CSV table of C-alpha atoms in Angstrom, one decimal:
chain,number,residue,atom,x,y,z
A,713,MET,CA,-16.6,14.7,6.3
A,714,GLU,CA,-19.2,12.3,4.9
A,715,LEU,CA,-18.1,13.8,1.5
A,716,VAL,CA,-14.6,13.0,2.2
A,717,ALA,CA,-15.4,9.4,3.0
A,718,ILE,CA,-17.7,9.2,-0.2
A,719,VAL,CA,-14.7,10.3,-2.1
A,720,ALA,CA,-12.5,7.8,-0.2
A,721,GLY,CA,-14.7,5.1,-1.1
A,722,LEU,CA,-14.9,6.0,-4.9
A,723,ALA,CA,-11.3,5.8,-5.0
A,724,LEU,CA,-11.4,2.4,-3.5
A,725,VAL,CA,-14.0,1.1,-5.7
A,726,GLU,CA,-12.1,2.6,-8.8
A,727,TYR,CA,-9.1,0.6,-7.4
A,728,PHE,CA,-11.0,-2.2,-6.9
A,729,ALA,CA,-12.0,-2.4,-10.5
A,730,PHE,CA,-8.4,-2.1,-11.6
A,731,VAL,CA,-7.7,-5.3,-9.4
A,732,ILE,CA,-10.4,-7.2,-11.2
A,733,LEU,CA,-9.4,-6.0,-14.6
A,734,CYS,CA,-5.9,-7.2,-13.9
A,735,GLY,CA,-6.8,-10.7,-12.7
A,736,GLN,CA,-9.1,-10.9,-16.0
A,737,ALA,CA,-5.9,-9.9,-18.1
A,738,ARG,CA,-3.8,-12.5,-16.3
A,739,GLY,CA,-6.2,-15.4,-17.8
A,740,ARG,CA,-6.9,-13.7,-21.2
A,741,TYR,CA,-2.9,-13.3,-22.1
A,742,GLY,CA,-2.0,-16.5,-20.4
A,743,VAL,CA,0.3,-15.3,-17.5
A,744,ALA,CA,0.5,-17.9,-15.0
A,745,ALA,CA,1.1,-16.9,-11.4
A,746,PRO,CA,3.6,-16.0,-9.8
A,747,ALA,CA,5.0,-14.2,-13.1
A,748,THR,CA,3.9,-10.7,-13.4
A,749,THR,CA,5.7,-10.3,-16.9
A,750,GLY,CA,5.4,-12.5,-20.3
A,751,HIS,CA,2.6,-10.7,-22.2
A,752,PRO,CA,3.0,-6.6,-23.0
A,753,VAL,CA,-0.6,-6.2,-22.5
A,754,PHE,CA,-1.1,-7.8,-19.1
A,755,GLU,CA,1.9,-5.8,-18.0
A,756,ARG,CA,0.0,-2.7,-18.7
A,757,TYR,CA,-3.0,-3.7,-16.6
A,758,PHE,CA,-0.7,-5.1,-13.9
A,759,ARG,CA,1.2,-1.9,-13.6
A,760,VAL,CA,-1.9,0.2,-13.7
A,761,GLN,CA,-2.8,-1.7,-10.6
A,762,ALA,CA,0.7,-1.5,-9.1
A,763,ASN,CA,1.1,2.1,-9.6
A,764,THR,CA,-2.2,3.0,-8.2
A,765,VAL,CA,-1.1,1.0,-5.1
A,766,GLU,CA,2.2,3.1,-5.0
A,767,GLN,CA,-0.3,6.5,-5.1
A,768,MET,CA,-2.8,5.1,-2.9
A,769,VAL,CA,-0.3,4.9,0.1
A,770,LEU,CA,0.1,8.6,-0.5
A,771,PHE,CA,-3.8,9.4,-1.3
A,772,LEU,CA,-5.7,7.9,1.9
A,773,PRO,CA,-3.4,9.6,4.6
A,774,GLY,CA,-3.1,12.7,2.8
A,775,LEU,CA,-6.8,13.0,2.3
A,776,TRP,CA,-7.3,12.5,5.8
A,777,LEU,CA,-4.7,14.9,6.9
A,778,PHE,CA,-5.9,17.6,4.5
A,779,ALA,CA,-9.3,17.0,5.6
A,780,TYR,CA,-8.7,17.3,9.2
A,781,TYR,CA,-6.1,19.9,9.4
A,782,VAL,CA,-7.1,22.1,6.5
A,783,SER,CA,-10.7,21.6,4.8
A,784,ALA,CA,-12.9,18.9,4.4
A,785,PRO,CA,-14.6,20.1,1.1
A,786,GLY,CA,-11.0,20.9,-0.2
A,787,ALA,CA,-9.9,17.4,0.4
A,788,ALA,CA,-13.0,16.0,-1.3
A,789,GLY,CA,-12.3,18.3,-4.4
A,790,LEU,CA,-8.7,17.4,-4.4
A,791,GLY,CA,-9.8,13.5,-4.1
A,792,LEU,CA,-12.2,13.7,-6.9
A,793,VAL,CA,-9.3,15.2,-9.0
A,794,PHE,CA,-7.4,12.0,-8.1
A,795,VAL,CA,-10.3,9.7,-9.0
A,796,LEU,CA,-10.8,11.1,-12.4
A,797,GLY,CA,-7.1,11.6,-13.0
A,798,ARG,CA,-6.6,7.7,-12.1
A,799,ALA,CA,-9.3,6.8,-14.9
A,800,LEU,CA,-7.7,9.0,-17.3
A,801,TYR,CA,-4.4,7.3,-16.3
A,802,ALA,CA,-5.6,3.8,-16.7
A,803,ARG,CA,-7.3,4.2,-20.0
A,804,GLY,CA,-4.3,5.9,-21.5
A,805,TYR,CA,-1.9,3.5,-20.2
A,806,VAL,CA,-3.9,0.3,-21.4
A,807,GLN,CA,-3.9,1.8,-25.0
A,808,ASP,CA,-0.3,3.0,-24.9
A,809,PRO,CA,2.2,3.3,-22.1
A,810,ALA,CA,3.2,6.7,-23.8
A,811,ARG,CA,-0.2,7.8,-23.0
A,812,ARG,CA,-0.2,7.4,-19.4
A,813,GLY,CA,1.5,11.1,-18.6
A,814,PRO,CA,-1.7,13.4,-18.3
A,815,GLY,CA,-3.5,11.0,-15.9
A,816,PHE,CA,-0.4,10.1,-13.8
A,817,GLY,CA,0.6,14.2,-13.5
A,818,LEU,CA,-3.3,14.9,-12.4
A,819,THR,CA,-2.9,12.2,-9.7
A,820,LEU,CA,0.3,13.3,-8.9
A,821,LEU,CA,-0.5,16.8,-8.3
A,822,ALA,CA,-3.6,15.9,-6.0
A,823,ASN,CA,-1.6,13.9,-3.8
A,824,GLY,CA,1.3,16.4,-3.7
A,825,ALA,CA,-1.4,18.8,-2.7
A,826,LEU,CA,-3.0,16.6,-0.1
A,827,VAL,CA,0.3,15.7,1.5
A,828,ALA,CA,1.8,19.0,1.5
A,829,GLY,CA,-1.2,20.7,2.7
A,830,GLY,CA,-1.9,18.1,5.5
A,831,LEU,CA,1.6,18.4,6.8
A,832,VAL,CA,1.7,22.2,6.8
A,833,GLY,CA,-2.0,22.3,8.4
A,834,ALA,CA,-0.8,19.7,11.2
A,835,LEU,CA,2.3,22.0,11.8
A,836,VAL,CA,0.2,25.2,12.1
A,837,ALA,CA,-2.2,23.4,14.4
A,838,TRP,CA,0.7,22.2,16.8
A,839,LEU,CA,2.5,25.9,16.7
B,787,MET,CA,-2.0,14.0,18.0
B,788,GLU,CA,-0.5,16.7,16.0
B,789,LEU,CA,2.9,15.3,16.7
B,790,VAL,CA,2.1,11.8,15.2
B,791,ALA,CA,0.1,13.7,11.9
B,792,ILE,CA,3.4,15.6,11.6
B,793,VAL,CA,5.3,12.5,11.6
B,794,ALA,CA,2.9,10.9,9.4
B,795,GLY,CA,3.3,13.9,7.1
B,796,LEU,CA,7.1,13.5,7.0
B,797,ALA,CA,7.1,10.0,6.2
B,798,LEU,CA,4.5,10.7,3.2
B,799,VAL,CA,6.9,13.6,2.1
B,800,GLU,CA,9.8,11.3,2.2
B,801,TYR,CA,7.9,8.5,0.1
B,802,PHE,CA,6.6,11.2,-2.2
B,803,ALA,CA,10.6,12.1,-2.9
B,804,PHE,CA,11.2,8.3,-3.6
B,805,VAL,CA,8.4,8.4,-6.0
B,806,ILE,CA,10.1,11.2,-7.7
B,807,LEU,CA,13.5,9.8,-7.6
B,808,CYS,CA,12.2,6.5,-9.1
B,809,GLY,CA,10.4,8.3,-11.8
B,810,GLN,CA,13.5,10.3,-12.8
B,811,ALA,CA,15.6,7.3,-12.9
B,812,ARG,CA,13.3,5.5,-15.3
B,813,GLY,CA,14.1,8.3,-17.7
B,814,ARG,CA,17.8,8.7,-16.9
B,815,TYR,CA,18.6,5.0,-17.5
B,816,GLY,CA,16.0,4.5,-20.1
B,817,VAL,CA,13.6,1.9,-18.7
B,818,ALA,CA,10.5,2.3,-20.7
B,819,ALA,CA,6.8,1.5,-19.1
B,820,PRO,CA,5.7,-1.0,-18.3
B,821,ALA,CA,8.9,-2.5,-17.6
B,822,THR,CA,10.6,-2.3,-14.2
B,823,THR,CA,13.6,-4.4,-14.8
B,824,GLY,CA,16.5,-3.4,-17.5
B,825,HIS,CA,19.0,-1.2,-15.8
B,826,PRO,CA,20.4,-2.1,-12.4
B,827,VAL,CA,20.5,1.2,-11.0
B,828,PHE,CA,16.9,1.9,-11.9
B,829,GLU,CA,16.1,-1.4,-10.0
B,830,ARG,CA,17.5,0.2,-7.0
B,831,TYR,CA,15.1,3.1,-7.1
B,832,PHE,CA,12.3,1.2,-8.0
B,833,ARG,CA,12.9,-1.3,-5.0
B,834,VAL,CA,13.5,1.7,-2.7
B,835,GLN,CA,10.2,2.9,-3.8
B,836,ALA,CA,8.4,-0.7,-3.8
B,837,ASN,CA,9.8,-1.6,-0.6
B,838,THR,CA,8.5,1.6,1.1
B,839,VAL,CA,5.1,0.9,0.1
B,840,GLU,CA,5.5,-2.5,1.6
B,841,GLN,CA,6.6,-0.8,4.9
B,842,MET,CA,4.0,2.2,4.7
B,843,VAL,CA,1.2,-0.4,4.9
B,844,LEU,CA,2.4,-1.5,8.2
B,845,PHE,CA,3.7,2.2,9.4
B,846,LEU,CA,0.8,4.2,9.1
B,847,PRO,CA,-1.9,1.8,10.5
B,848,GLY,CA,0.6,0.8,13.4
B,849,LEU,CA,1.4,4.5,14.0
B,850,TRP,CA,-2.2,5.4,14.5
B,851,LEU,CA,-3.1,2.2,16.7
B,852,PHE,CA,0.1,2.6,18.9
B,853,ALA,CA,-1.0,6.5,19.1
B,854,TYR,CA,-4.4,5.7,20.3
B,855,TYR,CA,-4.1,3.0,22.4
B,856,VAL,CA,-0.6,3.1,23.9
B,857,SER,CA,1.1,6.5,23.6
B,858,ALA,CA,1.1,9.5,21.1
B,859,PRO,CA,4.6,11.0,22.0
B,860,GLY,CA,5.9,7.2,21.9
B,861,ALA,CA,4.2,6.9,18.4
B,862,ALA,CA,5.8,10.0,17.4
B,863,GLY,CA,9.3,9.1,18.5
B,864,LEU,CA,8.8,5.3,16.8
B,865,GLY,CA,7.8,7.3,13.8
B,866,LEU,CA,11.0,9.7,13.7
B,867,VAL,CA,13.1,6.2,13.8
B,868,PHE,CA,11.0,4.9,10.9
B,869,VAL,CA,11.8,8.2,8.9
B,870,LEU,CA,15.2,8.3,9.8
B,871,GLY,CA,15.7,4.4,8.9
B,872,ARG,CA,13.9,4.8,5.7
B,873,ALA,CA,16.5,7.6,4.6
B,874,LEU,CA,19.3,5.5,5.7
B,875,TYR,CA,17.7,2.5,3.7
B,876,ALA,CA,17.4,4.6,0.4
B,877,ARG,CA,20.9,6.1,0.8
B,878,GLY,CA,22.2,3.0,1.5
B,879,TYR,CA,20.5,0.8,-1.3
B,880,VAL,CA,21.3,3.2,-4.3
B,881,GLN,CA,25.0,3.2,-3.4
B,882,ASP,CA,24.9,-0.7,-3.4
B,883,PRO,CA,21.9,-3.2,-2.5
B,884,ALA,CA,24.4,-5.1,0.1
B,885,ARG,CA,24.1,-1.8,2.1
B,886,ARG,CA,20.3,-1.7,2.6
B,887,GLY,CA,20.4,-3.9,5.9
B,888,PRO,CA,20.9,-1.2,8.8
B,889,GLY,CA,18.2,1.2,7.2
B,890,PHE,CA,16.1,-1.7,6.7
B,891,GLY,CA,16.5,-3.1,10.2
B,892,LEU,CA,15.5,0.2,11.9
B,893,THR,CA,12.5,0.5,10.0
B,894,LEU,CA,11.3,-2.8,10.6
B,895,LEU,CA,11.9,-2.7,14.0
B,896,ALA,CA,10.2,0.8,14.6
B,897,ASN,CA,7.0,-0.9,12.5
B,898,GLY,CA,7.1,-4.2,14.6
B,899,ALA,CA,7.0,-2.0,17.8
B,900,LEU,CA,4.3,0.0,16.6
B,901,VAL,CA,2.4,-3.0,15.1
B,902,ALA,CA,2.8,-5.2,18.5
B,903,GLY,CA,2.2,-2.2,20.8
B,904,GLY,CA,-0.6,-1.3,19.0
B,905,LEU,CA,-2.5,-4.7,19.0
B,906,VAL,CA,-1.6,-5.2,22.6
B,907,GLY,CA,-2.8,-1.7,23.6
B,908,ALA,CA,-6.3,-2.6,21.6
B,909,LEU,CA,-6.5,-6.0,23.5
B,910,VAL,CA,-5.8,-4.2,27.0
B,911,ALA,CA,-8.6,-1.4,26.2
B,912,TRP,CA,-11.1,-4.2,25.0
B,913,LEU,CA,-10.6,-6.7,28.2
C,761,MET,CA,-14.5,-0.2,18.0
C,762,GLU,CA,-11.8,-1.7,20.1
C,763,LEU,CA,-12.6,-5.2,18.3
C,764,VAL,CA,-12.0,-3.6,14.9
C,765,ALA,CA,-8.7,-2.3,16.0
C,766,ILE,CA,-7.9,-6.0,17.2
C,767,VAL,CA,-8.7,-7.3,13.6
C,768,ALA,CA,-6.8,-4.7,12.0
C,769,GLY,CA,-3.8,-5.5,14.2
C,770,LEU,CA,-4.1,-9.1,13.6
C,771,ALA,CA,-4.0,-8.4,9.8
C,772,LEU,CA,-1.0,-6.3,10.0
C,773,VAL,CA,0.5,-9.2,12.3
C,774,GLU,CA,-0.3,-11.5,9.6
C,775,TYR,CA,1.3,-9.6,6.8
C,776,PHE,CA,4.2,-8.8,8.8
C,777,ALA,CA,4.7,-12.5,8.9
C,778,PHE,CA,4.5,-12.6,5.0
C,779,VAL,CA,7.2,-9.7,5.0
C,780,ILE,CA,9.5,-12.0,7.2
C,781,LEU,CA,8.9,-15.1,5.3
C,782,CYS,CA,9.4,-13.2,2.0
C,783,GLY,CA,13.1,-12.1,3.2
C,784,GLN,CA,13.8,-15.4,4.7
C,785,ALA,CA,13.0,-17.0,1.1
C,786,ARG,CA,15.4,-14.4,-0.5
C,787,GLY,CA,18.3,-15.8,1.4
C,788,ARG,CA,17.1,-19.4,1.3
C,789,TYR,CA,16.8,-19.5,-2.4
C,790,GLY,CA,19.8,-17.0,-3.2
C,791,VAL,CA,17.8,-14.1,-5.0
C,792,ALA,CA,20.2,-11.0,-4.4
C,793,ALA,CA,18.5,-7.5,-4.2
C,794,PRO,CA,17.3,-5.8,-6.4
C,795,ALA,CA,16.0,-8.9,-8.2
C,796,THR,CA,12.7,-10.2,-7.4
C,797,THR,CA,12.6,-13.0,-9.9
C,798,GLY,CA,15.1,-16.0,-10.2
C,799,HIS,CA,13.7,-18.6,-8.3
C,800,PRO,CA,10.0,-20.1,-8.4
C,801,VAL,CA,9.5,-20.8,-4.8
C,802,PHE,CA,11.1,-17.2,-3.9
C,803,GLU,CA,8.6,-15.8,-6.2
C,804,ARG,CA,5.5,-17.3,-4.4
C,805,TYR,CA,6.7,-16.0,-1.2
C,806,PHE,CA,7.2,-12.6,-2.9
C,807,ARG,CA,3.9,-12.7,-4.5
C,808,VAL,CA,2.3,-13.4,-1.3
C,809,GLN,CA,3.8,-10.5,0.0
C,810,ALA,CA,2.8,-8.3,-2.8
C,811,ASN,CA,-0.6,-9.6,-3.3
C,812,THR,CA,-1.3,-8.9,0.3
C,813,VAL,CA,0.0,-5.2,0.0
C,814,GLU,CA,-2.4,-4.8,-3.0
C,815,GLN,CA,-5.3,-6.2,-0.7
C,816,MET,CA,-4.3,-4.4,2.2
C,817,VAL,CA,-4.8,-0.8,0.4
C,818,LEU,CA,-8.7,-2.0,0.3
C,819,PHE,CA,-8.6,-3.8,3.7
C,820,LEU,CA,-7.9,-1.1,6.2
C,821,PRO,CA,-9.7,1.8,4.7
C,822,GLY,CA,-12.5,-0.4,3.7
C,823,LEU,CA,-12.7,-1.7,7.5
C,824,TRP,CA,-13.0,1.6,8.8
C,825,LEU,CA,-15.5,2.9,6.6
C,826,PHE,CA,-17.6,0.1,7.1
C,827,ALA,CA,-17.1,0.1,10.8
C,828,TYR,CA,-17.7,3.8,10.9
C,829,TYR,CA,-20.7,3.8,8.8
C,830,VAL,CA,-22.6,0.4,8.8
C,831,SER,CA,-21.6,-1.6,11.7
C,832,ALA,CA,-18.3,-2.0,14.0
C,833,PRO,CA,-19.0,-5.5,14.8
C,834,GLY,CA,-20.0,-6.4,11.2
C,835,ALA,CA,-16.5,-4.9,10.0
C,836,ALA,CA,-14.7,-6.9,12.9
C,837,GLY,CA,-16.4,-10.2,11.5
C,838,LEU,CA,-15.6,-9.5,8.0
C,839,GLY,CA,-12.1,-8.6,8.9
C,840,LEU,CA,-11.9,-12.0,10.4
C,841,VAL,CA,-12.9,-13.6,7.3
C,842,PHE,CA,-10.2,-11.6,5.5
C,843,VAL,CA,-7.4,-12.6,8.0
C,844,LEU,CA,-8.4,-16.3,7.7
C,845,GLY,CA,-8.5,-16.2,4.0
C,846,ARG,CA,-5.0,-14.4,3.8
C,847,ALA,CA,-3.9,-17.5,5.8
C,848,LEU,CA,-5.4,-19.9,3.5
C,849,TYR,CA,-4.2,-17.9,0.5
C,850,ALA,CA,-0.5,-18.0,1.8
C,851,ARG,CA,-0.5,-21.5,2.3
C,852,GLY,CA,-2.2,-22.6,-0.7
C,853,TYR,CA,0.0,-20.3,-2.9
C,854,VAL,CA,3.5,-21.7,-1.5
C,855,GLN,CA,2.3,-25.2,-2.0
C,856,ASP,CA,1.4,-24.6,-5.4
C,857,PRO,CA,0.3,-21.1,-7.3
C,858,ALA,CA,-2.8,-23.0,-8.9
C,859,ARG,CA,-4.0,-23.5,-5.3
C,860,ARG,CA,-4.3,-19.7,-4.3
C,861,GLY,CA,-7.9,-19.5,-5.6
C,862,PRO,CA,-9.9,-20.2,-2.4
C,863,GLY,CA,-8.1,-18.0,0.0
C,864,PHE,CA,-7.7,-15.2,-2.7
C,865,GLY,CA,-11.5,-15.3,-3.2
C,866,LEU,CA,-12.5,-15.2,0.4
C,867,THR,CA,-10.4,-12.0,1.0
C,868,LEU,CA,-11.5,-10.4,-2.3
C,869,LEU,CA,-15.3,-11.1,-1.2
C,870,ALA,CA,-14.6,-9.7,2.4
C,871,ASN,CA,-12.8,-6.5,0.8
C,872,GLY,CA,-15.7,-6.1,-1.6
C,873,ALA,CA,-18.4,-6.3,1.2
C,874,LEU,CA,-16.4,-3.6,3.4
C,875,VAL,CA,-15.6,-1.2,0.5
C,876,ALA,CA,-19.1,-1.3,-1.0
C,877,GLY,CA,-20.9,-1.3,2.4
C,878,GLY,CA,-18.7,1.5,3.7
C,879,LEU,CA,-19.3,3.7,0.4
C,880,VAL,CA,-23.1,2.9,0.6
C,881,GLY,CA,-23.1,3.8,4.5
C,882,ALA,CA,-21.3,6.8,3.9
C,883,LEU,CA,-23.5,8.1,1.0
C,884,VAL,CA,-26.5,7.1,3.5
C,885,ALA,CA,-25.1,9.3,6.3
C,886,TRP,CA,-24.7,12.2,3.8
C,887,LEU,CA,-28.3,12.2,2.5
């Protein structure tokens, strides 16, 4: 299970970096709080952060369910796909929102496998 | 505890469906990223997803605390109320934002009971 | 570990209060769903809630990793810093968005320590 915790920690550090990048973009592009719109490049950084929150809500519980009821090494592997997919997503999105697709798809696939696998594993354990 | 994991998995699958519905609505109503406004029906799907994130942050840790310190079957039951309340909320909101009240109230009640019960249970265990 | 669960419960109750305050502000300042902008004071309450979601995604898993792999009392202490920092943040932000800095900094420091410490602790346990 240590490997699963390490992958969870890597995903948290990656997300922490997105939070810092979004805060820096707020200053650089002059978007004063509480606004979250006003400069197209800031909005990209903001959506990278917000979309990662939207996906982390699936990722961390799905990772845990999959590790516990299906396979810890499998969870760690799917978790690495998520972490790499998110890096690709962030890089593509900041360059051009139209390029966010492949990274988004990778993370959604990893999350779908973790959540569906975790639910099926818990059902099998219960039956 | 398997029942609690199954209910957590159901809530994650439900939220996953809201993510997919929101992504489809972005295409259907022509709202290009990074915008999250621009078409009133897209905004309903977007807020269903965003509000569910806001509630999942309470739900999953509250479910776990309640299951561990109070009662696992009680947590599973309150969790099912959450899952059904969210379905009602999403259906009402997409029809008309004014109809989101009952489903929202159900999920907030379930979350309040899970979080308050879990905190009290942890306090009792510590004393 | 009970102390860690109590601190997690306190953070959840605090966030629950922000959700209620944001809902009340929506009524008081006349911002009809699905809009999340339209009145500057509502937007402060909305961002207090949204930013707390953004930080909770780091806080709860970081708290757990730190408690498990480093120190449970240390995690509880850093968790209390987070809870107090968030109260300061919310109070400052609602008065004036320019005053959100100190509370935000405290919570980000606590989260950084929890996440970095938890990842290092998991790496050490794995080696």
